[in-house]
Structure formats: C-alpha cells, structure tokens
Short mmCIF file of C-alpha atoms and ligand atoms in Angstrom, two decimals:
data_model
loop_
_atom_site.label_atom_id
_atom_site.label_comp_id
_atom_site.label_asym_id
_atom_site.label_seq_id
_atom_site.Cartn_x
_atom_site.Cartn_y
_atom_site.Cartn_z
CA UNK A 3 7.81 -24.25 -6.98
CA UNK A 4 6.67 -22.03 -9.83
CA UNK A 5 7.57 -18.40 -10.39
CA UNK A 6 6.16 -15.63 -12.55
CA UNK A 7 8.63 -12.77 -12.97
CA UNK A 8 7.24 -9.37 -13.92
CA UNK A 9 9.66 -6.79 -15.28
CA UNK A 10 9.10 -3.36 -16.75
CA UNK A 11 10.57 -1.38 -19.58
CA UNK A 12 10.47 1.95 -21.45
CA UNK A 13 9.40 4.08 -18.48
CA UNK A 14 8.74 3.67 -14.79
CA UNK A 15 5.27 4.04 -13.36
CA UNK A 16 3.63 1.73 -15.89
CA UNK A 17 1.44 0.11 -13.28
CA UNK A 18 3.50 -3.05 -13.12
CA UNK A 19 2.36 -3.57 -9.54
CA UNK A 20 -1.29 -3.42 -10.54
CA UNK A 21 -0.61 -5.81 -13.42
CA UNK A 22 1.18 -8.28 -11.16
CA UNK A 23 -1.59 -7.99 -8.56
CA UNK A 24 -4.29 -8.48 -11.18
CA UNK A 25 -2.64 -11.62 -12.51
CA UNK A 26 -2.45 -12.92 -8.95
CA UNK A 27 -6.13 -12.14 -8.50
CA UNK A 28 -7.06 -14.05 -11.66
CA UNK A 29 -5.05 -17.12 -10.69
CA UNK A 30 -6.43 -17.06 -7.16
CA UNK A 31 -9.98 -16.80 -8.45
CA UNK A 32 -9.42 -20.20 -10.09
CA UNK A 33 -8.29 -21.80 -6.87
CA UNK A 34 -4.53 -21.47 -7.46
CA UNK A 35 -2.65 -20.43 -4.33
CA UNK A 36 -0.49 -17.38 -4.93
CA UNK A 37 1.94 -15.18 -3.10
CA UNK A 38 4.09 -12.33 -4.23
CA UNK A 39 7.46 -10.75 -3.77
CA UNK A 40 8.43 -7.18 -4.58
CA UNK A 41 12.03 -6.40 -5.43
CA UNK A 42 13.15 -2.83 -4.78
CA UNK A 43 16.60 -2.09 -6.14
CA UNK A 44 17.38 0.73 -3.67
CA UNK A 45 20.01 0.51 -0.94
CA UNK A 46 17.63 1.27 1.90
CA UNK A 47 17.01 -1.81 4.02
CA UNK A 48 13.30 -1.04 3.92
CA UNK A 49 10.94 1.79 3.05
CA UNK A 50 10.53 2.81 6.70
CA UNK A 51 13.06 5.62 6.74
CA UNK A 52 11.89 7.20 3.51
CA UNK A 53 9.87 10.36 3.12
CA UNK A 54 6.54 9.61 1.36
CA UNK A 55 7.59 11.95 -1.45
CA UNK A 56 10.27 9.42 -2.43
CA UNK A 57 8.13 6.38 -3.26
CA UNK A 58 4.72 7.13 -1.79
CA UNK A 59 3.38 5.91 1.53
CA UNK A 60 5.25 3.47 3.72
CA UNK A 61 3.02 0.42 3.89
CA UNK A 62 2.97 -1.62 7.10
CA UNK A 63 2.47 -5.38 7.32
CA UNK A 64 1.15 -7.60 10.12
CA UNK A 65 4.68 -8.59 11.14
CA UNK A 66 5.70 -4.93 11.35
CA UNK A 67 7.57 -4.86 8.03
CA UNK A 68 7.69 -1.31 6.63
CA UNK A 69 7.54 -1.88 2.93
CA UNK A 70 6.88 -0.51 -0.53
CA UNK A 71 3.29 0.43 -1.26
CA UNK A 72 3.03 -2.19 -3.99
CA UNK A 73 2.71 -4.79 -1.25
CA UNK A 74 -0.52 -3.01 -0.36
CA UNK A 75 -1.78 -3.61 -3.89
CA UNK A 76 -0.88 -7.29 -3.64
CA UNK A 77 -2.66 -7.65 -0.31
CA UNK A 78 -5.74 -5.85 -1.59
CA UNK A 79 -6.04 -7.63 -4.94
CA UNK A 80 -5.05 -11.10 -3.80
CA UNK A 81 -6.57 -10.83 -0.32
CA UNK A 82 -3.30 -11.99 1.29
CA UNK A 83 -1.36 -11.11 4.40
CA UNK A 84 2.30 -10.77 3.47
CA UNK A 85 5.41 -10.44 5.62
CA UNK A 86 8.57 -8.34 5.47
CA UNK A 87 10.44 -11.10 3.62
CA UNK A 88 8.11 -10.51 0.68
CA UNK A 89 9.97 -7.27 0.02
CA UNK A 90 13.58 -7.76 -1.09
CA UNK A 91 15.75 -4.67 -1.34
CA UNK A 92 19.34 -4.23 -2.45
CA UNK A 93 20.02 -3.02 1.10
CA UNK A 94 18.83 -6.28 2.69
CA UNK A 95 20.78 -8.36 0.19
CA UNK A 96 24.06 -6.48 0.59
CA UNK A 97 23.77 -6.35 4.36
CA UNK A 98 23.50 -10.15 4.57
CA UNK A 99 26.35 -10.73 2.15
CA UNK A 100 28.65 -8.29 3.95
CA UNK A 101 27.74 -9.78 7.34
CA UNK A 102 28.53 -13.25 5.99
CA UNK A 103 31.84 -12.01 4.64
CA UNK A 104 32.77 -10.65 8.08
CA UNK A 105 31.87 -14.00 9.66
CA UNK A 106 34.20 -15.70 7.22
CA UNK A 107 31.38 -17.69 5.67
CA UNK A 108 32.81 -17.43 2.16
CA UNK A 109 35.93 -19.41 3.11
CA UNK A 110 38.50 -17.07 1.68
CA UNK A 111 36.78 -16.47 -1.64
CA UNK A 112 36.60 -13.08 -3.36
CA UNK A 113 33.07 -11.84 -2.70
CA UNK A 114 31.36 -10.52 -5.84
CA UNK A 115 28.02 -9.56 -7.30
CA UNK A 116 28.03 -12.84 -9.17
CA UNK A 117 27.73 -15.32 -7.49
CA UNK A 118 27.40 -14.13 -3.88
CA UNK A 119 24.88 -11.31 -4.38
CA UNK A 120 22.86 -13.19 -6.98
CA UNK A 121 22.86 -16.33 -4.79
CA UNK A 122 21.60 -14.29 -1.86
CA UNK A 123 18.78 -12.88 -4.02
CA UNK A 124 17.82 -16.34 -5.23
CA UNK A 125 17.86 -17.83 -1.76
CA UNK A 126 15.65 -15.02 -0.44
CA UNK A 127 13.13 -15.64 -3.22
CA UNK A 128 13.13 -19.37 -2.58
CA UNK A 129 12.81 -18.84 1.17
CA UNK A 130 9.81 -16.51 0.74
CA UNK A 131 8.24 -19.09 -1.57
CA UNK A 132 8.83 -21.88 0.98
CA UNK A 133 7.39 -19.84 3.81
CA UNK A 134 4.11 -19.59 1.91
CA UNK A 135 1.85 -22.41 0.82
CA UNK A 136 1.63 -20.92 -2.66
CA UNK A 137 1.56 -22.85 -5.93
CA UNK A 138 2.81 -19.78 -7.77
CA UNK A 139 5.02 -16.93 -6.59
CA UNK A 140 4.70 -13.67 -8.49
CA UNK A 141 7.91 -11.65 -8.34
CA UNK A 142 7.73 -8.02 -9.39
CA UNK A 143 11.07 -6.51 -10.31
CA UNK A 144 11.04 -2.84 -9.35
CA UNK A 145 12.78 -0.34 -11.58
CA UNK A 146 13.18 -0.45 -15.33
CA UNK A 147 15.17 -2.95 -17.36
CA UNK A 148 18.47 -1.32 -18.24
CA UNK A 149 18.93 0.42 -14.85
CA UNK A 150 22.29 -0.30 -13.25
CA UNK A 151 20.56 -1.11 -9.96
CA UNK A 152 18.32 -3.76 -11.51
CA UNK A 153 21.07 -5.77 -13.20
CA UNK A 154 21.92 -8.15 -10.31
CA UNK A 155 18.23 -8.92 -9.85
CA UNK A 156 17.71 -9.67 -13.55
CA UNK A 157 20.74 -11.95 -13.50
CA UNK A 158 19.44 -13.67 -10.37
CA UNK A 159 15.99 -14.34 -11.83
CA UNK A 160 17.52 -15.51 -15.09
CA UNK A 161 19.52 -18.05 -13.11
CA UNK A 162 16.58 -18.97 -10.92
CA UNK A 163 14.45 -19.58 -14.01
CA UNK A 164 17.17 -21.90 -15.28
CA UNK A 165 17.62 -23.63 -11.90
CA UNK A 166 13.95 -24.53 -11.60
CA UNK A 167 13.59 -25.58 -15.21
CA UNK A 168 12.47 -22.71 -17.31
CA UNK A 169 9.54 -24.31 -19.15
CA UNK A 170 6.53 -24.75 -16.94
CA UNK A 171 8.11 -23.50 -13.74
CA UNK A 172 9.15 -20.00 -14.71
CA UNK A 173 7.29 -17.46 -16.77
CA UNK A 174 8.60 -14.02 -17.68
CA UNK A 175 6.19 -11.17 -18.24
CA UNK A 176 7.47 -7.84 -19.51
CA UNK A 177 5.38 -4.67 -19.17
CA UNK A 178 6.03 -1.89 -21.64
CA UNK A 179 4.52 1.28 -22.99
CA UNK A 180 2.99 1.59 -26.45
CA UNK A 181 2.60 5.31 -27.08
CA UNK A 182 0.24 6.75 -29.65
CA UNK A 183 1.68 9.57 -31.72
CA UNK A 184 -0.27 12.50 -33.04
CA UNK A 185 -3.99 12.65 -33.58
CA UNK A 186 -4.16 9.88 -36.18
CA UNK A 187 -3.54 7.37 -33.42
CA UNK A 188 -0.54 5.56 -34.78
CA UNK A 189 0.78 3.15 -32.16
CA UNK A 190 4.52 2.99 -31.79
CA UNK A 191 5.97 -0.41 -31.03
CA UNK A 192 9.63 0.58 -31.28
CA UNK A 193 10.11 1.40 -27.56
CA UNK A 194 8.73 -2.04 -26.75
CA UNK A 195 11.09 -3.69 -29.22
CA UNK A 196 14.07 -1.87 -27.74
CA UNK A 197 13.12 -2.69 -24.22
CA UNK A 198 12.69 -6.38 -25.04
CA UNK A 199 16.15 -6.25 -26.63
CA UNK A 200 17.53 -4.94 -23.33
CA UNK A 201 15.83 -7.80 -21.53
CA UNK A 202 17.23 -10.33 -23.98
CA UNK A 203 20.68 -8.81 -23.46
CA UNK A 204 20.29 -9.86 -19.86
CA UNK A 205 19.54 -13.38 -21.09
CA UNK A 206 15.78 -13.26 -20.53
CA UNK A 207 13.28 -13.93 -23.28
CA UNK A 208 9.80 -12.77 -22.28
CA UNK A 209 6.88 -15.20 -22.55
CA UNK A 210 4.25 -12.49 -22.43
CA UNK A 211 4.28 -8.75 -23.12
CA UNK A 212 1.74 -6.49 -21.48
CA UNK A 213 1.44 -3.16 -23.24
CA UNK A 214 0.27 -0.10 -21.37
CA UNK A 215 -1.54 2.16 -23.81
CA UNK A 216 -4.16 4.89 -23.96
CA UNK A 217 -6.68 2.64 -25.67
CA UNK A 218 -6.58 -0.97 -26.79
CA UNK A 219 -3.80 -1.64 -29.27
CA UNK A 220 -4.72 -2.95 -32.72
CA UNK A 221 -4.21 -6.49 -33.94
CA UNK A 222 -1.61 -5.28 -36.39
CA UNK A 223 0.44 -3.71 -33.59
CA UNK A 224 0.08 -6.94 -31.62
CA UNK A 225 1.30 -8.93 -34.63
CA UNK A 226 4.27 -6.63 -35.02
CA UNK A 227 5.27 -6.96 -31.37
CA UNK A 228 4.76 -10.71 -31.50
CA UNK A 229 6.97 -10.97 -34.56
CA UNK A 230 9.82 -8.69 -33.48
CA UNK A 231 9.88 -9.74 -29.85
CA UNK A 232 9.38 -13.43 -30.51
CA UNK A 233 6.32 -13.85 -28.32
CA UNK A 234 3.07 -15.70 -29.16
CA UNK A 235 0.50 -13.33 -30.60
CA UNK A 236 -1.98 -14.43 -27.95
CA UNK A 237 0.59 -13.42 -25.34
CA UNK A 238 0.75 -9.79 -26.45
CA UNK A 239 -1.74 -8.10 -24.20
CA UNK A 240 -3.28 -4.61 -24.19
CA UNK A 241 -3.58 -2.84 -20.92
CA UNK A 242 -5.41 0.39 -21.76
CA UNK A 243 -6.10 3.09 -19.16
CA UNK A 244 -8.84 1.75 -16.92
CA UNK A 245 -11.66 3.61 -15.16
CA UNK A 246 -10.39 2.21 -11.88
CA UNK A 247 -7.40 0.00 -11.10
CA UNK A 248 -9.87 -2.67 -9.98
CA UNK A 249 -11.00 -3.03 -13.58
CA UNK A 250 -7.57 -4.28 -14.70
CA UNK A 251 -8.22 -7.95 -13.76
CA UNK A 252 -11.30 -7.86 -15.98
CA UNK A 253 -9.32 -6.32 -18.87
CA UNK A 254 -6.68 -9.04 -18.60
CA UNK A 255 -9.26 -11.80 -18.18
CA UNK A 256 -10.99 -10.81 -21.41
CA UNK A 257 -7.74 -11.35 -23.30
CA UNK A 258 -7.20 -14.79 -21.82
CA UNK A 259 -4.13 -13.90 -19.73
CA UNK A 260 -4.88 -16.37 -16.94
CA UNK A 261 -5.78 -19.18 -19.35
CA UNK A 262 -2.53 -18.65 -21.22
CA UNK A 263 -0.49 -18.72 -18.01
CA UNK A 264 -2.31 -21.78 -16.65
CA UNK A 265 -1.69 -23.72 -19.84
CA UNK A 266 1.89 -22.59 -20.23
CA UNK A 267 2.75 -23.32 -16.58
CA UNK A 268 0.72 -26.49 -16.44
CA UNK A 269 -1.27 -25.31 -13.44
CA UNK A 270 -4.27 -27.57 -13.90
CA UNK A 271 -6.44 -29.32 -12.97
CA UNK A 272 -8.17 -26.29 -11.52
CA UNK A 273 -10.15 -26.52 -8.32
CA UNK A 274 -12.48 -23.64 -9.01
CA UNK A 275 -14.32 -21.99 -11.86
CA UNK A 276 -13.58 -18.31 -11.91
CA UNK A 277 -16.61 -16.29 -10.87
CA UNK A 278 -16.04 -12.59 -11.20
CA UNK A 279 -19.62 -11.45 -10.63
CA UNK A 280 -19.04 -10.05 -7.14
CA UNK A 281 -15.94 -8.21 -8.35
CA UNK A 282 -17.82 -6.85 -11.36
CA UNK A 283 -20.49 -5.47 -9.05
CA UNK A 284 -17.77 -3.87 -6.94
CA UNK A 285 -16.21 -2.22 -10.01
CA UNK A 286 -19.63 -1.11 -11.29
CA UNK A 287 -20.39 0.64 -7.98
CA UNK A 288 -17.02 2.43 -8.10
CA UNK A 289 -17.55 3.63 -11.63
CA UNK A 290 -21.26 4.50 -11.41
CA UNK A 291 -22.07 5.30 -7.78
CA UNK A 292 -25.53 6.52 -6.79
CA UNK A 293 -24.36 9.46 -4.67
CA UNK A 294 -21.15 11.37 -4.08
CA UNK A 295 -19.44 12.91 -1.06
CA UNK A 296 -16.25 14.88 -0.74
CA UNK A 297 -13.79 14.28 2.08
CA UNK A 298 -10.93 16.60 2.97
CA UNK A 299 -7.61 14.92 3.62
CA UNK A 300 -5.58 17.32 5.73
CA UNK A 301 -1.95 16.32 5.65
CA UNK A 302 1.54 17.45 4.89
CA UNK A 303 2.44 15.34 1.84
CA UNK A 304 -0.62 16.38 -0.13
CA UNK A 305 1.26 17.15 -3.35
CA UNK A 306 1.60 13.41 -4.01
CA UNK A 307 -1.55 11.29 -3.82
CA UNK A 308 0.54 8.11 -3.40
CA UNK A 309 1.61 9.41 0.03
CA UNK A 310 -1.86 8.44 1.23
CA UNK A 311 -2.59 5.58 -1.16
CA UNK A 312 -4.07 3.16 1.38
CA UNK A 313 -6.47 5.83 2.64
CA UNK A 314 -7.63 6.50 -0.91
CA UNK A 315 -8.16 2.79 -1.48
CA UNK A 316 -10.01 2.50 1.84
CA UNK A 317 -12.40 5.23 0.70
CA UNK A 318 -12.91 3.46 -2.62
CA UNK A 319 -13.72 0.20 -0.80
CA UNK A 320 -16.03 1.93 1.70
CA UNK A 321 -17.71 3.98 -1.03
CA UNK A 322 -18.31 0.87 -3.15
CA UNK A 323 -19.99 -0.87 -0.24
CA UNK A 324 -22.19 2.17 0.38
CA UNK A 325 -22.72 2.83 -3.33
CA UNK A 326 -21.33 6.32 -2.94
CA UNK A 327 -18.43 7.90 -4.78
CA UNK A 328 -15.82 9.49 -2.52
CA UNK A 329 -13.89 12.42 -3.87
CA UNK A 330 -10.86 13.34 -1.80
CA UNK A 331 -9.80 16.98 -1.50
CA UNK A 332 -6.14 17.21 -0.54
CA UNK A 333 -5.43 20.18 1.70
CA UNK A 334 -1.97 21.08 2.95
CA UNK A 335 -2.48 21.40 6.70
CA UNK A 336 -0.37 24.57 6.93
CA UNK A 337 -3.08 26.38 5.01
CA UNK A 338 -5.30 26.15 8.10
CA UNK A 339 -2.94 28.58 9.81
CA UNK A 340 -3.40 31.42 7.33
CA UNK A 341 -6.76 30.70 5.71
CA UNK A 342 -10.30 30.40 6.96
CA UNK A 343 -11.18 26.74 7.78
CA UNK A 344 -14.72 27.37 6.62
CA UNK A 345 -13.52 28.30 3.13
CA UNK A 346 -11.01 25.48 3.00
CA UNK A 347 -13.64 22.88 3.95
CA UNK A 348 -16.52 24.42 1.98
CA UNK A 349 -18.49 21.58 0.38
CA UNK A 350 -16.68 18.82 2.27
CA UNK A 351 -18.78 16.28 4.17
CA UNK A 352 -15.97 14.76 6.16
CA UNK A 353 -12.38 15.32 7.29
CA UNK A 354 -9.54 12.85 7.57
CA UNK A 355 -6.32 13.68 9.39
CA UNK A 356 -3.87 10.88 8.57
CA UNK A 357 -0.57 9.85 10.15
CA UNK A 358 2.60 11.89 10.09
CA UNK A 359 5.83 12.77 11.83
CA UNK A 360 7.52 15.96 12.96
CA UNK A 361 6.29 19.39 13.96
CA UNK A 362 5.54 20.96 10.59
CA UNK A 363 1.85 20.97 9.79
CA UNK A 364 0.65 19.87 13.22
CA UNK A 365 -1.02 23.13 14.31
CA UNK A 366 -2.93 23.23 11.02
CA UNK A 367 -4.19 19.71 11.66
CA UNK A 368 -5.30 20.75 15.14
CA UNK A 369 -7.20 23.67 13.59
CA UNK A 370 -8.89 21.32 11.10
CA UNK A 371 -9.92 18.93 13.90
CA UNK A 372 -11.21 21.88 15.90
CA UNK A 373 -13.38 23.10 13.03
CA UNK A 374 -14.76 19.61 12.34
CA UNK A 375 -15.57 19.09 16.04
CA UNK A 376 -17.28 22.44 16.56
CA UNK A 377 -19.21 22.31 13.30
CA UNK A 378 -20.23 18.67 13.61
CA UNK A 379 -18.48 17.63 10.41
CA UNK A 380 -17.67 13.90 10.40
CA UNK A 381 -14.02 13.42 11.35
CA UNK A 382 -11.54 10.56 11.42
CA UNK A 383 -8.06 10.88 12.89
CA UNK A 384 -5.49 8.17 12.23
CA UNK A 385 -2.29 7.75 14.25
CA UNK A 386 -0.94 11.31 14.33
CA UNK A 387 -4.56 12.30 13.58
CA UNK A 388 -5.60 10.50 16.79
CA UNK A 389 -2.95 12.35 18.76
CA UNK A 390 -3.94 15.66 17.15
CA UNK A 391 -7.63 15.17 18.02
CA UNK A 392 -6.64 14.37 21.61
CA UNK A 393 -4.52 17.53 21.83
CA UNK A 394 -7.35 19.60 20.35
CA UNK A 395 -9.85 18.31 22.91
CA UNK A 396 -7.36 18.69 25.78
CA UNK A 397 -6.78 22.31 24.80
CA UNK A 398 -10.27 23.46 23.91
CA UNK A 399 -12.63 21.22 25.87
CA UNK A 400 -10.64 20.24 28.96
CA UNK A 401 -9.08 23.72 29.00
CA UNK A 402 -5.39 22.82 29.10
CA UNK A 403 -4.27 25.61 26.78
CA UNK A 404 -0.70 24.39 26.39
CA UNK A 405 -1.56 20.69 25.93
CA UNK A 406 0.77 19.17 23.36
CA UNK A 407 2.72 16.09 22.37
CA UNK A 408 6.25 15.83 23.70
CA UNK A 409 7.19 15.07 20.08
CA UNK A 410 6.45 18.71 19.20
CA UNK A 411 6.99 20.50 22.48
CA UNK A 412 9.20 18.60 24.93
CA UNK A 413 8.75 21.35 27.54
CA UNK A 414 4.97 21.54 27.65
CA UNK A 415 3.45 21.45 31.14
CA UNK A 416 0.65 19.25 29.77
CA UNK A 417 2.09 16.45 27.66
CA UNK A 418 -1.10 14.62 26.74
CA UNK A 419 0.88 12.62 24.18
CA UNK A 420 4.20 11.14 25.33
CA UNK A 421 6.95 8.88 24.08
CA UNK A 422 6.22 5.23 24.84
CA UNK A 423 8.51 4.12 27.69
CA UNK A 424 10.18 1.37 25.64
CA UNK A 425 11.18 3.98 23.05
CA UNK A 426 13.25 6.06 25.47
CA UNK A 427 16.65 4.49 24.75
CA UNK A 428 16.24 3.98 21.03
CA UNK A 429 18.53 5.97 18.76
CA UNK A 430 18.29 4.13 15.42
CA UNK A 431 15.38 5.33 13.29
CA UNK A 432 14.93 2.25 11.06
CA UNK A 433 12.44 -0.42 12.14
CA UNK A 434 12.32 0.68 15.77
CA UNK A 435 8.77 2.01 16.21
CA UNK A 436 5.88 0.06 17.71
CA UNK A 437 5.13 -1.75 14.49
CA UNK A 438 2.65 -4.24 13.12
CA UNK A 439 -0.49 -6.00 14.24
CA UNK A 440 -1.69 -5.70 17.85
CA UNK A 441 -5.00 -6.61 19.42
CA UNK A 442 -7.42 -3.91 20.53
CA UNK A 443 -10.14 -4.64 23.07
CA UNK A 444 -13.32 -2.70 22.28
CA UNK A 445 -15.86 -1.49 24.83
CA UNK A 446 -19.40 -2.82 24.39
CA UNK A 447 -22.05 -0.32 23.35
CA UNK A 448 -19.55 1.99 21.68
CA UNK A 449 -19.52 3.27 18.12
CA UNK A 450 -16.27 1.33 17.71
CA UNK A 451 -18.09 -1.87 18.67
CA UNK A 452 -20.82 -1.04 16.19
CA UNK A 453 -18.21 -0.80 13.43
CA UNK A 454 -15.79 -3.55 14.44
CA UNK A 455 -17.95 -5.89 16.48
CA UNK A 456 -17.43 -6.53 20.16
CA UNK A 457 -14.58 -9.06 19.77
CA UNK A 458 -12.18 -6.20 19.18
CA UNK A 459 -9.82 -5.85 16.26
CA UNK A 460 -6.27 -6.57 15.14
CA UNK A 461 -4.92 -3.59 13.29
CA UNK A 462 -1.44 -2.45 12.27
CA UNK A 463 0.63 0.13 14.11
CA UNK A 464 3.52 2.47 13.36
CA UNK A 465 4.25 4.98 16.09
CA UNK A 466 6.54 6.04 18.93
CA UNK A 467 4.17 8.25 20.94
CA UNK A 468 0.92 7.47 22.76
CA UNK A 469 -1.79 9.02 24.94
CA UNK A 470 -0.49 9.83 28.42
CA UNK A 471 -2.68 7.84 30.80
CA UNK A 472 -2.47 10.56 33.45
CA UNK A 473 -4.93 12.58 31.36
CA UNK A 474 -7.46 9.89 30.57
CA UNK A 475 -9.94 10.75 33.31
CA UNK A 476 -10.02 14.41 32.33
CA UNK A 477 -10.34 13.63 28.61
CA UNK A 478 -13.12 11.12 29.19
CA UNK A 479 -14.95 13.55 31.47
CA UNK A 480 -14.86 15.96 28.54
CA UNK A 481 -16.61 13.36 26.38
CA UNK A 482 -13.53 11.92 24.59
CA UNK A 483 -13.96 8.22 25.38
CA UNK A 484 -11.22 5.68 24.85
CA UNK A 485 -13.38 2.81 23.65
CA UNK A 486 -10.53 0.75 22.23
CA UNK A 487 -7.51 -0.20 24.36
CA UNK A 488 -4.60 -2.62 24.29
CA UNK A 489 -5.08 -5.93 26.06
CA UNK A 490 -3.33 -4.69 29.23
CA UNK A 491 -5.63 -1.65 29.18
CA UNK A 492 -2.73 0.80 29.27
CA UNK A 493 -2.51 1.82 25.65
CA UNK A 494 -5.25 3.93 24.10
CA UNK A 495 -6.19 2.70 20.64
CA UNK A 496 -9.60 4.14 19.66
CA UNK A 497 -11.42 7.24 20.87
CA UNK A 498 -14.83 8.65 20.08
CA UNK A 499 -16.56 11.87 21.05
CA UNK A 500 -19.94 12.21 22.75
CA UNK A 501 -22.56 14.37 21.14
CA UNK A 502 -21.04 14.48 17.68
CA UNK A 503 -22.36 12.54 14.66
CA UNK A 504 -18.94 11.01 13.95
CA UNK A 505 -15.75 12.18 15.57
CA UNK A 506 -13.47 9.19 15.90
CA UNK A 507 -9.79 8.44 15.92
CA UNK A 508 -7.43 5.50 16.19
CA UNK A 509 -3.81 5.11 17.17
CA UNK A 510 -3.49 2.25 14.67
CA UNK A 511 -3.76 2.44 10.88
CA UNK A 512 -7.04 0.87 9.73
CA UNK A 513 -6.22 1.76 6.12
CA UNK A 514 -3.64 -1.01 5.80
CA UNK A 515 -6.12 -3.83 6.22
CA UNK A 516 -8.92 -2.42 4.10
CA UNK A 517 -9.85 -4.84 1.33
CA UNK A 518 -12.02 -4.29 -1.76
CA UNK A 519 -14.91 -6.33 -0.43
CA UNK A 520 -14.34 -5.67 3.29
CA UNK A 521 -13.51 -2.00 3.81
CA UNK A 522 -11.79 -0.51 6.82
CA UNK A 523 -14.57 -0.13 9.43
CA UNK A 524 -13.45 3.37 10.43
CA UNK A 525 -13.34 4.66 6.85
CA UNK A 526 -16.69 3.00 6.25
CA UNK A 527 -18.06 4.83 9.30
CA UNK A 528 -16.67 8.14 8.05
CA UNK A 529 -18.16 7.78 4.56
CA UNK A 530 -21.51 6.73 6.03
CA UNK A 531 -21.51 9.75 8.33
CA UNK A 532 -20.46 11.99 5.42
CA UNK A 533 -23.44 10.70 3.43
CA UNK A 534 -25.74 11.54 6.33
CA UNK A 535 -24.10 14.98 6.59
CA UNK A 536 -24.94 15.59 2.96
CA UNK A 537 -28.46 14.27 3.41
CA UNK A 538 -27.92 11.14 1.27
N1 LIG B 827 4.52 10.89 15.06
C1 LIG B 827 3.58 10.10 15.78
C2 LIG B 827 4.25 8.99 16.56
O1 LIG B 827 5.35 8.62 16.30
C3 LIG B 827 2.54 9.52 14.85
C4 LIG B 827 3.06 8.48 13.93
C5 LIG B 827 2.16 8.20 12.78
O2 LIG B 827 1.25 8.95 12.49
N2 LIG B 827 2.42 7.12 12.05
O3 LIG B 827 3.64 8.44 17.45
#
C-alpha cells in the first residue's frame, strides 16, 4: 500500500485539490491504479449540513455521501467513483472515538488525541485504501499547515508514513505560494521556507514542493527552495496560473512530476505509455472554442461561483465536446421579482435553475422559468429547478394559480410538489435526504432518450420533496411529460415540454457525474440548444 500525502502552506485556496487530482490523472494515464482521500479538519460529520457559502457546493457521491467539492475534482480528473469513506472529517473521527469510549473499548485507558484520535485517522485511511484496488492512494490534507485543526492529521500521516516504511511507500508533497513582489518580478521564497519549517516541526520532511505562482518560477528560485528546504531541485515544481484547471496535468507533466514520483516510489514496470493527445485536444477546445454562448444561472448563492462548481464544470465539458465556449452569467434569483426578466436575460442563450433549499429566491426562479418557457429560451431545471419548472407549468399552463411545493407553502390547495412519504418522520437534517445513485427508466422516443439512450440512466440524488403523482395527468395534458421515472414508476425523474426547443428538467443532479470527456447529457443538450438559439 503506497500513499502520497499532499499538504498546503502559506495560504489556503492554493489549488491543492487540483494539484492532487492532476497527479492522480498523470499516474492513472500510465496504468497505475489510483484512489484518493480528502481530509477536512472541520467538526461537521460531513458537508451535507453546510451552506454553500461555507465551502462551496455540497458534492454528492454514488453511495449518497455528501462531501467536500474536492471529491468532485478527483472524480473528474481521475475518472473514478468514490464513496463517503474517501472523505475523512474531524467530526467522523471524534464521533467514532467517543462512541468507542462509551462502549468501553479502550479498556480503562485515558482517551487522548495521541494515540486514539491519530490511530482512528490512520485506520480510516488504511480502510479506504483497502476498499479500493488502488496501487497508490493520494491523501489531500485540507487546511493549512500550522492550523490547530490540522495538527492531529499531520501527526497521523507522519506516523502512517513511518508505519508503512517511509521510502518508497510514502511520499510527501507540499504546496506553497511563491509571490512576486513589485513590477520587477522578484519571486519571494521566504513564505515557502517558513511553511516547510512548520511542516518539519510536525516531523514531516517534504519530498516535493509545488509552488503556486503567477508565472513559472526561475531556476534560481528553484535552486534556493531546493537548498533551504532540502528537496531535490528536480522536485521543486512551478504551478503557474493556468488557462483552465484542466491544463494543470500538462504543466506538471512537462516538469517530470509523474516520472519523479514513479521512480521515487518504485511504481514500475508501467503497463501503459502515457498518451495525452485526447486530453490536449479537450484543453485546446476549452481555451480556443469556435463559438460562444452565454447561459444564465439563476440561483441564490450566486456570489460564490464554487456554490455551483459541478454545473460550471459540466458546461466546460459540454462546451468542449461541442467546440463552444460557455460563459455563465450568475443572476441572483430575487432580482427577477423587482427587475424585468427581459433585461436580466438579455444576450443569454439558455437558462439553468439549479438545486436549492428553502423559500427565499423561489418565486424569482419561477419567474425565470416562466420567461424562458414563454420566450422559447433553452432551459434546464435541476432538482429544485425541476420542482420550480413543474410549479410554473401547473400555475400558468394548467391554470392552478396557487400551485406550490409544500416546502414553501404547506397550506396550498394545490401541492404539486410534496414531501416524500418516507421523509415524514425524519427530524435530523444530516444525511437523511433521498441521497445517491438511483436508476431512472427513460421513455422511448423522448428527448431524454435521445440524450441518455433508451437504457435509462443512473444519476445522483439529494432531495426530500417530489412531484405529487395526483397531478401527473393534468401536467402531462399540458405538455409537461415525465419521460424519466423511477423503476417502480412512482417517482418523477425527468420532464420535458412539448413545443419548445429545449425545456427540460430533472429531479436528480446530472452535474455530479459529468466528466471531461463524457459531459452530463442534460448540460450537453442545453448548450447544444443554446448554440441553435444563437444561430451557431
Ligand atoms: N428543496 C428541494 C427538496 O428537498 C430540492 C433539493 C435540491 O435542489 N437539492 O426536494
């Protein structure tokens, strides 16, 4: 069992997740099996109860794990399907240890951070590694070296490195920032030196240092870092700002990162020669697309792009396949209540209403769906967006003026969206929704079948409410056809509107399974329809 540990220093938000994912991509492209683990030092058990403004979107896995968005990057770059055990949080670790203490499992011992907490961290990492068939496990340590919260994790990985025999079985990569001061472009290596000192204080000597920087760092700066931080010069790597995150594997490849790791960890003989040509074409089409469309994303967390990260990535993947750049215009849905939809959507060729919770912003989303429907602007509704589109059609096409979701108006006479029966007695908020992958049966001859194929699809879910089947006949008679349903036929999963170029919605989240070279079918459909709308 071999581990690569990726830590970060100087500042947060260095793109450690992209670096870890890119390294995984490079190893995988040579036939090495990889998996990854993300450590989040917060006390939440998982990301599920957090507002997207805290850490960005809540990413959902096949097994229903609600996890940090970095797991999305791992899945996209390494083309993997991970599980909830690939995200270790302080909350999960402490909960287990405290439960064990109550059971008396520690046989009268004093329970402490070292060894009980660190042992629990190590055993979770080893378990996640065993559950995969990977040759190499990449562990990304969230937070910044020096944070109080990160200390137990650093100690645990230090010990784990020692337990498995440091040399070829454990490799430590530290990501830092190399700022450039003033206009003369002098690179400052001091923050990196200090941060490596912090790491060494924790007993960890890095094997490789990856430096985030504006533009490639000079050989003399590399030499300096190599000298002061005691790392091979060929293991000091520049990671300059890229044109797209998908370019990062190519930047690292050029500097021999994978070759260094393979040699150092004795990962040969390799089963495959790395061939990046398909990936290069993908990156080229992102950077230099033939056409461009703009899509409005109407949501309530629009001040932070990371709240909708998987949608943005889905558009990038779809756009690359169609050779069309997709610009996303974030619009706070409340603005649809006081401003003219025509002005807000001026120049947009498509509208996406993503998922969401709670009453605020819902009426604005309904207004956006209404405008897109009446003006034949391509539209995609996802999860709450699916419910919103259904409410809009129930109100304005079927004629049920007070149609609503019982989530927003428990007293409505026409609850077209209702709580799922199995949710009725649930009071805990964490991990209790209808979560994870479920099969959807797709009706032949539908637009959904055109996009997904007629075998149906397995997409990820995260919701408590659903379409009320008492209204299906009326909605379908109005042209809103439920062309995707659960296997028992009782749960509505995909709907599409007659007589509109592209007005579709899904109860599931197609954005979570979009991959660089195989985009989410529904996002692909939206971008294609947006191109047609623009005359491309
Ligand atoms: N609030 C809605 C529900 O719980 C939609 C959830 C979502 O968009 N993820 O069903």
